[in-house]
Amino acid sequence: MDAAGSQVEGECAQYAGQLQSGFVTTQGGKLRCSKIIHLIHSLDVKNQVAQVLQECELRMYTSVAFPAIGTGQAQQSPAKVADNMLDAIVEFASKKAVQHLKKIRIVIFQTEMNSKFYESMKKRQELDAHDSDTDESKLTSFLFGKKQSTEKKPPLVLEKKVELVTFQICGESQKNVDDAASWIMNLILKEQCENIISDELIESFDQRQIKTLEDLQRRQHVTIQLENNQSPPHIKISGISRDVYSVSVEVQNMIQKLKDTQEEQSKAELVYNLVEWRYLGSNGTFVAFDKLTNMQLEDAKIAKKTHVRVKIKNKNYKVDLNTLQANDDQGTTISIQRVPKNEGKL
């Protein structure tokens, strides 16, 4: 209220006796927003968020920012508040009548609460990964903006492996030749097996993963078929059983590595929407760290570490999180700053 100024305080006093819907709307005052919606204390956080979202749509606002409602003096559980707020946003996003409200921000002032909101958001993104038309997918669009459409990637083709082995069988009779051929075929089939690995992330394979599969196919006695246009995408590995097992383990490791990378990028995106770390550039202005370094710095702060090593312009620096100074091995010092993104527009 102090930051908003006396004009907003006066409006609140003027409307105090006219409460009907559990909130009061005033001008933005000195804050960088057009309107402020003041909520009356309630333990029903989900309903409060739903009311505000409906009001924003009714007033044709395009964006809104929420604090972590109820985690201050009301002392509600941050995890419960996170679930309630995101549940309200999911239900709002599922309404086909939503036309105006495009972006929703949740501003968290207490860094230790980041993990609670991240876990709640992560649960919904995991559902989103399986169905892009779910309400959770719409939630991601509201919180982070819609993903830009990209050009359709050309299909990735895995080089086919062809190894011909010719047997010439001679015998005293046709029956002896047929028996020998049957015995060889049974021996081959006895050692053969196949394994199918299905995962949505196979569709994300690029030329690096394709090259790895081709190398595996050349080194091992296996044939690998990539079906990334199927639903779900899958990889079929055929060959001698011991080699099929070995290659299957490596393919699973490739998929897990992709999954870990995507989860890390998702967390970095969420942290970046909450706080931005910057370093002082050569022209005297502060420059934002990349999102992964931004998350690394924020995680170190939450863990109450005193120092953390980062890269600035491809050089190694040791950051003192108490003094907000970064030093390299040559004694160069760069100032850094942490800027919470606590100013959202209605």
mmCIF file of N, CA and C in Angstrom, residues 294-337:
data_model
loop_
_atom_site.group_PDB
_atom_site.id
_atom_site.type_symbol
_atom_site.label_atom_id
_atom_site.label_comp_id
_atom_site.label_asym_id
_atom_site.label_seq_id
_atom_site.Cartn_x
_atom_site.Cartn_y
_atom_site.Cartn_z
ATOM 1 N N ASN A 294 21.094 -18.542 -14.298
ATOM 2 C CA ASN A 294 20.155 -17.839 -13.426
ATOM 3 C C ASN A 294 19.598 -18.796 -12.365
ATOM 4 N N MET A 295 19.227 -20.008 -12.800
ATOM 5 C CA MET A 295 18.712 -21.016 -11.868
ATOM 6 C C MET A 295 19.812 -21.490 -10.916
ATOM 7 N N GLN A 296 21.029 -21.643 -11.428
ATOM 8 C CA GLN A 296 22.159 -22.075 -10.602
ATOM 9 C C GLN A 296 22.402 -21.079 -9.462
ATOM 10 N N LEU A 297 22.346 -19.796 -9.771
ATOM 11 C CA LEU A 297 22.547 -18.755 -8.756
ATOM 12 C C LEU A 297 21.413 -18.756 -7.736
ATOM 13 N N GLU A 298 20.180 -18.894 -8.229
ATOM 14 C CA GLU A 298 19.024 -18.862 -7.324
ATOM 15 C C GLU A 298 19.014 -20.095 -6.414
ATOM 16 N N ASP A 299 19.353 -21.256 -6.972
ATOM 17 C CA ASP A 299 19.421 -22.472 -6.159
ATOM 18 C C ASP A 299 20.474 -22.339 -5.062
ATOM 19 N N ALA A 300 21.609 -21.727 -5.409
ATOM 20 C CA ALA A 300 22.668 -21.534 -4.419
ATOM 21 C C ALA A 300 22.212 -20.609 -3.305
ATOM 22 N N LYS A 301 21.446 -19.575 -3.671
ATOM 23 C CA LYS A 301 20.937 -18.646 -2.656
ATOM 24 C C LYS A 301 19.937 -19.335 -1.735
ATOM 25 N N ILE A 302 19.036 -20.124 -2.330
ATOM 26 C CA ILE A 302 18.035 -20.835 -1.531
ATOM 27 C C ILE A 302 18.716 -21.828 -0.583
ATOM 28 N N ALA A 303 19.790 -22.458 -1.055
ATOM 29 C CA ALA A 303 20.529 -23.422 -0.234
ATOM 30 C C ALA A 303 21.443 -22.732 0.784
ATOM 31 N N LYS A 304 21.401 -21.389 0.796
ATOM 32 C CA LYS A 304 22.207 -20.578 1.728
ATOM 33 C C LYS A 304 23.709 -20.811 1.552
ATOM 34 N N LYS A 305 24.127 -21.042 0.312
ATOM 35 C CA LYS A 305 25.553 -21.146 0.029
ATOM 36 C C LYS A 305 26.167 -19.746 0.014
ATOM 37 N N THR A 306 27.432 -19.665 0.353
ATOM 38 C CA THR A 306 28.112 -18.356 0.356
ATOM 39 C C THR A 306 28.776 -18.066 -0.980
ATOM 40 N N HIS A 307 29.170 -19.133 -1.695
ATOM 41 C CA HIS A 307 29.845 -18.949 -2.978
ATOM 42 C C HIS A 307 29.334 -19.948 -4.006
ATOM 43 N N VAL A 308 29.411 -19.559 -5.267
ATOM 44 C CA VAL A 308 29.058 -20.458 -6.363
ATOM 45 C C VAL A 308 29.871 -20.049 -7.587
ATOM 46 N N ARG A 309 30.290 -21.016 -8.389
ATOM 47 C CA ARG A 309 31.083 -20.724 -9.584
ATOM 48 C C ARG A 309 30.184 -20.688 -10.820
ATOM 49 N N VAL A 310 30.364 -19.636 -11.627
ATOM 50 C CA VAL A 310 29.575 -19.471 -12.847
ATOM 51 C C VAL A 310 30.499 -19.004 -13.972
ATOM 52 N N LYS A 311 29.966 -18.987 -15.179
ATOM 53 C CA LYS A 311 30.705 -18.458 -16.320
ATOM 54 C C LYS A 311 30.106 -17.118 -16.743
ATOM 55 N N ILE A 312 30.970 -16.138 -16.952
ATOM 56 C CA ILE A 312 30.570 -14.836 -17.490
ATOM 57 C C ILE A 312 31.441 -14.587 -18.708
ATOM 58 N N LYS A 313 30.822 -14.492 -19.881
ATOM 59 C CA LYS A 313 31.545 -14.322 -21.136
ATOM 60 C C LYS A 313 32.620 -15.406 -21.301
ATOM 61 N N ASN A 314 32.232 -16.643 -21.026
ATOM 62 C CA ASN A 314 33.086 -17.819 -21.193
ATOM 63 C C ASN A 314 34.298 -17.848 -20.265
ATOM 64 N N LYS A 315 34.291 -17.050 -19.214
ATOM 65 C CA LYS A 315 35.361 -17.072 -18.224
ATOM 66 C C LYS A 315 34.788 -17.509 -16.881
ATOM 67 N N ASN A 316 35.566 -18.252 -16.123
ATOM 68 C CA ASN A 316 35.122 -18.753 -14.827
ATOM 69 C C ASN A 316 35.210 -17.665 -13.758
ATOM 70 N N TYR A 317 34.121 -17.505 -13.007
ATOM 71 C CA TYR A 317 34.078 -16.538 -11.911
ATOM 72 C C TYR A 317 33.542 -17.221 -10.659
ATOM 73 N N LYS A 318 34.031 -16.768 -9.517
ATOM 74 C CA LYS A 318 33.524 -17.224 -8.232
ATOM 75 C C LYS A 318 32.671 -16.107 -7.643
ATOM 76 N N VAL A 319 31.386 -16.391 -7.436
ATOM 77 C CA VAL A 319 30.444 -15.373 -6.969
ATOM 78 C C VAL A 319 30.305 -15.456 -5.453
ATOM 79 N N ASP A 320 30.489 -14.318 -4.791
ATOM 80 C CA ASP A 320 30.218 -14.201 -3.365
ATOM 81 C C ASP A 320 28.767 -13.767 -3.217
ATOM 82 N N LEU A 321 27.910 -14.658 -2.720
ATOM 83 C CA LEU A 321 26.474 -14.361 -2.654
ATOM 84 C C LEU A 321 26.120 -13.394 -1.524
ATOM 85 N N ASN A 322 27.075 -13.095 -0.654
ATOM 86 C CA ASN A 322 26.824 -12.105 0.401
ATOM 87 C C ASN A 322 27.131 -10.692 -0.091
ATOM 88 N N THR A 323 28.247 -10.538 -0.788
ATOM 89 C CA THR A 323 28.637 -9.207 -1.274
ATOM 90 C C THR A 323 28.148 -8.944 -2.695
ATOM 91 N N LEU A 324 27.658 -10.012 -3.378
ATOM 92 C CA LEU A 324 27.230 -9.911 -4.774
ATOM 93 C C LEU A 324 28.359 -9.396 -5.659
ATOM 94 N N GLN A 325 29.546 -9.994 -5.472
ATOM 95 C CA GLN A 325 30.715 -9.698 -6.291
ATOM 96 C C GLN A 325 31.222 -11.000 -6.909
ATOM 97 N N ALA A 326 31.612 -10.933 -8.183
ATOM 98 C CA ALA A 326 32.161 -12.099 -8.877
ATOM 99 C C ALA A 326 33.621 -11.832 -9.212
ATOM 100 N N ASN A 327 34.515 -12.773 -8.895
ATOM 101 C CA ASN A 327 35.952 -12.598 -9.127
ATOM 102 C C ASN A 327 36.492 -13.749 -9.961
ATOM 103 N N ASP A 328 37.388 -13.420 -10.927
ATOM 104 C CA ASP A 328 38.051 -14.468 -11.690
ATOM 105 C C ASP A 328 39.461 -14.693 -11.147
ATOM 106 N N ASP A 329 40.220 -15.590 -11.774
ATOM 107 C CA ASP A 329 41.555 -15.938 -11.283
ATOM 108 C C ASP A 329 42.559 -14.801 -11.455
ATOM 109 N N GLN A 330 42.264 -13.840 -12.346
ATOM 110 C CA GLN A 330 43.179 -12.713 -12.567
ATOM 111 C C GLN A 330 42.872 -11.522 -11.659
ATOM 112 N N GLY A 331 41.880 -11.679 -10.785
ATOM 113 C CA GLY A 331 41.549 -10.600 -9.860
ATOM 114 C C GLY A 331 40.512 -9.615 -10.374
ATOM 115 N N THR A 332 39.937 -9.906 -11.544
ATOM 116 C CA THR A 332 38.873 -9.045 -12.074
ATOM 117 C C THR A 332 37.603 -9.228 -11.255
ATOM 118 N N THR A 333 36.978 -8.107 -10.900
ATOM 119 C CA THR A 333 35.752 -8.140 -10.095
ATOM 120 C C THR A 333 34.592 -7.561 -10.887
ATOM 121 N N ILE A 334 33.475 -8.272 -10.874
ATOM 122 C CA ILE A 334 32.258 -7.812 -11.551
ATOM 123 C C ILE A 334 31.117 -7.830 -10.547
ATOM 124 N N SER A 335 30.357 -6.765 -10.518
ATOM 125 C CA SER A 335 29.185 -6.696 -9.633
ATOM 126 C C SER A 335 28.027 -7.470 -10.259
ATOM 127 N N ILE A 336 27.257 -8.133 -9.411
ATOM 128 C CA ILE A 336 26.049 -8.806 -9.887
ATOM 129 C C ILE A 336 24.867 -8.334 -9.049
ATOM 130 N N GLN A 337 23.672 -8.588 -9.521
ATOM 131 C CA GLN A 337 22.469 -8.208 -8.766
ATOM 132 C C GLN A 337 21.377 -9.236 -8.980
#
